[in-house]
Coordinates of C-alpha atoms and ligand atoms in Angstrom, one line a residue:
M23 CA -33.5 -125.4 -40.2
E24 CA -32.8 -124.2 -43.7
R25 CA -36.5 -123.7 -45.3
L26 CA -35.3 -124.2 -48.9
R27 CA -39.0 -125.2 -49.7
R28 CA -40.5 -121.6 -49.3
L29 CA -39.2 -120.6 -52.7
R30 CA -40.7 -123.7 -54.3
K31 CA -44.3 -123.3 -53.3
T32 CA -46.1 -122.1 -56.5
P33 CA -45.2 -122.1 -60.2
L34 CA -45.0 -118.5 -60.2
I35 CA -42.5 -118.3 -57.3
R36 CA -40.7 -121.2 -58.8
D37 CA -40.5 -119.2 -62.3
M38 CA -39.4 -116.1 -60.4
V39 CA -36.3 -117.7 -58.9
A40 CA -35.3 -119.9 -61.8
E41 CA -31.9 -119.4 -62.5
T42 CA -31.6 -120.9 -66.1
Q43 CA -33.8 -120.1 -69.2
I44 CA -33.6 -122.1 -72.4
K45 CA -32.8 -119.4 -74.9
V46 CA -34.4 -120.1 -78.3
K47 CA -32.1 -118.0 -80.2
G48 CA -29.0 -119.9 -78.8
L49 CA -30.6 -123.1 -80.4
I50 CA -28.9 -124.2 -83.6
Y51 CA -30.5 -127.0 -85.8
P52 CA -28.4 -129.3 -88.0
I53 CA -29.5 -130.1 -91.6
F54 CA -28.3 -132.5 -94.1
V55 CA -28.4 -131.6 -97.7
Q56 CA -27.9 -134.0 -100.6
W57 CA -28.2 -133.9 -104.2
G58 CA -31.3 -135.3 -106.5
S59 CA -34.7 -133.8 -106.5
H60 CA -37.9 -133.9 -104.3
I61 CA -36.0 -135.8 -101.6
R62 CA -37.1 -135.6 -98.0
Q63 CA -35.7 -138.8 -96.6
E64 CA -36.0 -140.0 -93.1
V65 CA -32.6 -140.8 -91.4
P66 CA -33.5 -144.6 -90.2
S67 CA -31.6 -144.1 -86.9
M68 CA -32.8 -140.6 -86.5
P69 CA -36.8 -140.5 -86.3
G70 CA -37.9 -136.9 -87.1
V71 CA -34.4 -136.1 -88.9
Y72 CA -34.4 -135.6 -92.8
R73 CA -31.9 -135.5 -95.5
Y74 CA -33.1 -132.9 -97.9
S75 CA -32.3 -132.3 -101.6
V76 CA -31.6 -128.7 -102.3
D77 CA -35.1 -128.4 -104.0
R78 CA -37.1 -129.1 -100.9
L79 CA -34.9 -127.3 -98.4
A80 CA -37.4 -124.2 -98.4
E81 CA -39.9 -126.8 -96.5
L82 CA -37.4 -127.2 -93.8
L83 CA -36.3 -123.4 -93.7
D84 CA -39.9 -122.3 -93.3
Q85 CA -40.2 -124.3 -90.2
V86 CA -36.8 -123.3 -88.6
L87 CA -37.7 -119.4 -89.6
Q88 CA -41.0 -120.1 -87.9
A89 CA -39.4 -121.6 -84.9
G90 CA -37.2 -118.4 -84.7
I91 CA -34.3 -120.2 -83.7
G92 CA -30.8 -118.7 -83.9
G93 CA -29.3 -120.9 -86.7
V94 CA -28.5 -124.0 -88.8
M95 CA -25.6 -126.1 -89.3
V96 CA -25.2 -127.4 -92.8
F97 CA -23.8 -130.8 -93.5
G98 CA -23.5 -131.7 -97.1
I99 CA -23.6 -135.3 -98.8
P100 CA -21.7 -135.3 -101.8
E101 CA -22.5 -137.4 -105.0
K102 CA -18.9 -138.4 -105.5
K103 CA -16.2 -138.7 -102.9
D104 CA -12.6 -138.9 -103.4
E105 CA -9.2 -139.0 -101.5
T106 CA -9.0 -135.2 -100.6
G107 CA -12.8 -134.5 -100.0
S108 CA -12.8 -132.2 -103.1
D109 CA -16.3 -131.5 -102.9
C110 CA -16.3 -129.2 -99.9
Q111 CA -13.7 -127.2 -101.4
N112 CA -15.7 -126.6 -104.6
P113 CA -17.9 -123.7 -104.8
K114 CA -20.4 -125.7 -106.9
G115 CA -20.1 -128.7 -104.5
I116 CA -23.0 -129.6 -102.2
A117 CA -22.5 -127.8 -99.0
A118 CA -21.9 -124.6 -101.1
T119 CA -24.9 -125.0 -103.1
A120 CA -26.9 -125.6 -100.0
I121 CA -25.5 -122.5 -98.2
R122 CA -26.0 -120.3 -101.2
F123 CA -29.7 -121.5 -101.3
I124 CA -30.4 -121.0 -97.4
K125 CA -29.0 -117.3 -97.7
D126 CA -30.9 -116.4 -100.8
Y127 CA -34.1 -117.9 -99.4
C128 CA -33.7 -116.1 -96.1
R129 CA -32.7 -112.8 -98.0
E130 CA -36.2 -113.2 -100.0
K131 CA -38.3 -113.8 -96.9
Q132 CA -36.5 -110.7 -95.0
K133 CA -35.5 -113.2 -92.4
D134 CA -32.2 -113.3 -90.6
L135 CA -30.9 -116.8 -90.0
L136 CA -27.3 -117.7 -88.9
V137 CA -25.6 -120.2 -91.3
I138 CA -22.9 -122.2 -89.9
A139 CA -20.8 -124.4 -92.1
D140 CA -19.3 -127.5 -90.6
I141 CA -16.1 -127.7 -91.8
C142 CA -14.8 -131.5 -92.0
L143 CA -13.4 -133.7 -95.0
C144 CA -15.3 -136.8 -93.5
E145 CA -18.6 -136.5 -95.4
Y146 CA -16.4 -135.8 -98.6
T147 CA -13.6 -138.6 -98.5
S148 CA -13.8 -141.9 -100.1
H149 CA -12.0 -143.1 -96.8
G150 CA -14.2 -141.3 -94.5
H151 CA -11.7 -139.8 -92.3
C152 CA -11.3 -136.0 -91.4
G153 CA -8.1 -135.4 -93.2
V154 CA -6.1 -136.8 -95.9
L155 CA -4.3 -140.1 -95.3
E156 CA -0.5 -140.7 -95.3
Q157 CA 0.9 -144.3 -94.5
G158 CA -2.5 -145.1 -93.0
D159 CA -3.1 -142.0 -90.7
V160 CA -4.4 -138.8 -91.0
A161 CA -1.8 -136.1 -91.9
N162 CA -2.3 -133.1 -89.9
D163 CA -0.4 -130.3 -91.6
A164 CA -1.3 -131.6 -95.0
S165 CA -5.0 -131.4 -94.1
L166 CA -4.9 -127.8 -92.9
P167 CA -4.9 -126.1 -96.3
L168 CA -7.8 -128.1 -97.4
H169 CA -9.8 -127.1 -94.2
A170 CA -9.0 -123.7 -95.1
Q171 CA -10.1 -123.8 -98.6
A172 CA -13.3 -125.7 -97.5
A173 CA -14.0 -122.7 -94.9
L174 CA -13.3 -119.9 -97.6
T175 CA -15.5 -121.7 -100.2
A176 CA -18.4 -122.0 -97.4
V177 CA -18.0 -118.2 -96.8
Q178 CA -17.8 -117.1 -100.2
A179 CA -21.1 -119.1 -100.6
G180 CA -22.6 -116.9 -97.8
A181 CA -21.9 -118.9 -94.7
D182 CA -22.2 -116.6 -91.6
M183 CA -19.7 -118.7 -89.5
V184 CA -17.4 -121.6 -89.9
A185 CA -17.1 -124.6 -87.5
P186 CA -14.0 -126.8 -88.0
S187 CA -14.7 -130.2 -86.7
S188 CA -12.1 -132.5 -87.6
M189 CA -9.8 -132.0 -84.5
M190 CA -6.7 -131.3 -86.8
D191 CA -4.2 -129.2 -84.5
G192 CA -3.8 -125.6 -85.7
V193 CA -7.1 -125.8 -87.9
V194 CA -8.6 -122.5 -86.5
N195 CA -5.4 -120.8 -87.2
A196 CA -5.2 -122.0 -90.4
I197 CA -8.9 -120.9 -91.2
R198 CA -8.2 -117.5 -89.5
N199 CA -5.3 -116.5 -91.6
T200 CA -7.2 -117.9 -94.9
L201 CA -10.2 -115.8 -94.4
D202 CA -8.3 -112.8 -93.1
Q203 CA -6.3 -112.7 -96.2
A204 CA -9.2 -112.9 -98.5
G205 CA -10.9 -110.0 -96.6
Y206 CA -13.2 -112.1 -94.5
T207 CA -11.9 -110.6 -91.2
Q208 CA -15.7 -110.5 -89.9
I209 CA -16.4 -113.9 -90.3
P210 CA -16.4 -115.8 -86.5
I211 CA -15.1 -119.4 -86.3
M212 CA -16.5 -121.7 -83.6
G213 CA -14.2 -124.6 -83.0
Y214 CA -15.1 -128.0 -82.1
S215 CA -12.8 -127.6 -79.6
A216 CA -13.2 -130.6 -77.2
K217 CA -14.5 -133.2 -79.4
F218 CA -14.2 -136.9 -78.0
A219 CA -14.0 -140.0 -80.2
S220 CA -17.5 -140.9 -79.1
S221 CA -19.8 -143.8 -80.0
F222 CA -22.6 -141.1 -79.7
Y223 CA -21.9 -140.2 -83.3
G224 CA -23.3 -143.4 -84.7
P225 CA -26.6 -142.2 -85.9
F226 CA -24.9 -139.0 -87.5
R227 CA -22.6 -141.1 -89.5
D228 CA -25.7 -142.5 -91.0
A229 CA -27.3 -139.7 -92.1
A230 CA -24.3 -138.2 -93.3
D231 CA -22.8 -141.3 -94.8
S232 CA -19.3 -140.5 -93.1
A233 CA -18.1 -143.5 -91.4
P234 CA -14.4 -144.4 -91.6
Q235 CA -14.1 -147.3 -94.1
Q236 CA -11.1 -148.5 -92.1
G237 CA -10.1 -147.8 -88.5
D238 CA -11.5 -145.1 -86.1
R239 CA -10.8 -141.6 -85.2
K240 CA -9.1 -142.1 -82.2
S241 CA -5.7 -140.4 -83.5
Y242 CA -7.4 -137.1 -83.8
Q243 CA -10.4 -136.9 -81.7
M244 CA -10.2 -137.1 -78.0
D245 CA -10.1 -140.0 -75.5
P246 CA -13.0 -139.8 -73.1
R247 CA -10.9 -140.3 -70.0
N248 CA -9.2 -137.0 -70.5
G249 CA -10.6 -134.1 -68.8
R250 CA -7.8 -131.9 -68.4
E251 CA -6.6 -132.6 -71.6
A252 CA -10.1 -131.2 -73.1
L253 CA -9.1 -128.1 -71.2
R254 CA -6.0 -127.6 -73.0
E255 CA -7.8 -128.4 -76.5
L256 CA -10.3 -125.6 -75.4
L257 CA -7.6 -123.2 -74.6
A258 CA -5.3 -123.8 -77.5
D259 CA -8.6 -123.0 -79.9
E260 CA -8.8 -119.9 -78.1
Q261 CA -5.3 -118.9 -78.5
E262 CA -5.7 -119.6 -82.3
G263 CA -8.5 -117.4 -82.3
A264 CA -11.7 -119.1 -82.2
D265 CA -14.5 -116.9 -81.6
I266 CA -16.6 -119.7 -80.0
L267 CA -15.6 -122.9 -78.3
M268 CA -17.4 -126.2 -78.4
V269 CA -17.6 -129.1 -76.1
K270 CA -19.0 -132.5 -77.8
P271 CA -20.9 -134.6 -77.1
G272 CA -22.9 -133.1 -74.5
L273 CA -24.6 -135.1 -72.0
S274 CA -21.5 -137.5 -71.1
Y275 CA -19.3 -134.5 -71.1
L276 CA -21.3 -131.9 -68.8
D277 CA -18.5 -131.9 -66.4
I278 CA -16.1 -130.3 -69.1
L279 CA -18.5 -127.7 -70.2
A280 CA -18.7 -126.6 -66.4
K281 CA -15.0 -126.8 -66.1
A282 CA -14.7 -125.0 -69.1
R283 CA -17.0 -122.1 -68.1
P284 CA -14.8 -120.2 -65.5
L285 CA -11.6 -120.7 -67.7
T286 CA -12.4 -118.7 -70.9
L287 CA -14.5 -115.5 -71.5
R288 CA -15.8 -116.4 -74.5
P289 CA -19.0 -117.9 -75.5
L290 CA -19.2 -121.6 -75.2
A291 CA -21.3 -124.0 -77.3
V292 CA -22.2 -127.7 -76.7
Y293 CA -23.3 -130.3 -79.3
N294 CA -26.1 -132.5 -78.1
V295 CA -25.1 -135.5 -80.5
S296 CA -27.2 -137.6 -82.9
G297 CA -26.8 -140.6 -80.4
E298 CA -28.1 -138.7 -77.5
Y299 CA -30.9 -137.6 -79.8
S300 CA -31.7 -140.9 -81.0
M301 CA -31.7 -142.7 -77.4
V302 CA -34.4 -140.0 -76.3
K303 CA -36.6 -140.9 -79.5
A304 CA -36.4 -144.6 -79.2
A305 CA -37.1 -144.5 -75.6
A306 CA -40.1 -142.0 -76.4
N307 CA -41.4 -143.9 -79.3
A308 CA -41.5 -147.0 -77.3
G309 CA -43.6 -145.2 -74.7
M310 CA -41.1 -145.6 -71.9
I311 CA -40.1 -141.7 -71.3
D312 CA -42.4 -138.3 -71.6
E313 CA -40.3 -136.5 -74.6
K314 CA -41.2 -133.1 -73.9
R315 CA -40.3 -133.3 -70.2
I316 CA -37.0 -135.1 -70.8
V317 CA -35.7 -132.8 -73.9
T318 CA -36.6 -129.8 -71.8
E319 CA -34.5 -131.1 -68.8
I320 CA -31.8 -132.0 -71.2
L321 CA -31.7 -128.7 -72.7
T322 CA -32.0 -126.9 -69.3
A323 CA -28.7 -128.7 -68.1
F324 CA -26.9 -127.8 -71.0
F325 CA -27.7 -124.0 -70.2
R326 CA -27.2 -124.4 -66.5
A327 CA -23.8 -126.1 -67.0
G328 CA -22.5 -122.9 -68.8
A329 CA -23.5 -123.2 -72.6
D330 CA -24.5 -120.1 -74.5
L331 CA -25.4 -122.1 -77.6
V332 CA -26.7 -125.6 -77.8
I333 CA -26.4 -127.3 -81.2
T334 CA -29.6 -130.0 -81.2
Y335 CA -31.9 -132.1 -83.2
H336 CA -34.6 -131.4 -80.9
A337 CA -34.4 -127.4 -81.5
L338 CA -37.8 -127.5 -83.8
D339 CA -39.7 -129.9 -81.7
Y340 CA -38.8 -127.9 -78.7
V341 CA -40.1 -124.7 -79.9
R342 CA -43.1 -126.5 -81.2
W343 CA -44.0 -127.6 -77.9
Q344 CA -43.7 -124.1 -76.5
E345 CA -46.9 -123.1 -78.5
G346 CA -48.7 -125.8 -76.9
N347 CA -47.8 -123.9 -73.6
H348 CA -47.3 -126.8 -71.5
E349 CA -45.4 -126.5 -68.3
P350 CA -42.1 -127.8 -68.6
F351 CA -41.3 -129.1 -65.1
Ligands
PBG403 C1 -17.8 -134.4 -88.7 C2 -18.7 -134.3 -87.8 C3 -19.4 -135.5 -86.9 C4 -20.5 -134.7 -86.4 C5 -20.3 -133.5 -86.4 N1 -19.3 -133.3 -87.2 C6 -19.0 -136.8 -86.8 C7 -17.8 -137.3 -86.7 O1 -16.9 -136.8 -86.2 O2 -17.6 -138.6 -87.0 C8 -21.2 -135.7 -85.2 C9 -22.5 -135.0 -85.0 C10 -23.3 -135.9 -84.4 O3 -23.4 -137.2 -83.9 O4 -24.7 -135.4 -84.1 N2 -16.6 -134.7 -88.4

């Protein structure tokens, strides 16, 4: 008989043989920033997640720096939207302003925090699509220079990394060329390489006010039925020079993450998206599940499946719970 229970006898021996650790420095917390003053407004569909105005961002940054997580991902909500999403190409736009504030604040506190700029047009366009429209569809090639300019603007504002999330073909290459030409050869790109057209983004679109006015994103985001194609997307981003590859969403796509792991030598990220967060929160708030244990189990699953980085709205909660010294499993 295989006596597998021998190594499960005590908490100590279980810890000694545990294969997976949740790496706090590998956690990235998404933040939503808008114009205005004194704003800290809870996102109705995401309990515990807030939209901040720049003048109150310091409160959130103190928590992030205290937690010691690796980075933040910045999402801006502009005052005015237009056809081309010009706010994200504007050095005085909301994203650039927030990034500049965050980097200044960290410098002042002498703390290091990786600031990642999400590069997409959907929060900034009047129609809510991730690129410019031509004959009712998102035009791929015409959208590329706009993404490249948005990336350059974010980097000039101080972003340490850019993460194109629109699923335009060739977007990583376009951004790499523009950054290199401007001398930013050392700024890494994290591709949202295999991003599916998912209903799990619903609460995010509330938070970022980015739902498409008409239609859906199925002509650019991936079909959830396609696993092999997801691997092609990941490898295409690798060839274009993405430094980190991402799978998104997380929980329903762990098979993609696990298959990607032996296919590439680059770091892998996974986005534990808004709908995944909101389902946990709703069940926890209804008293149906033990939130701490569930979140710990979910984060463990991402690292076990092969992620090096996890973008998650649970990041701050998770670290706070560690201070309470509770036993995860
Ligand atoms: C922008 C973007 C989206 C998310 C991250 N970047 C929304 C979308 O594609 O509609 C979703 C994140 C989440 O649901 O937490 N394109």
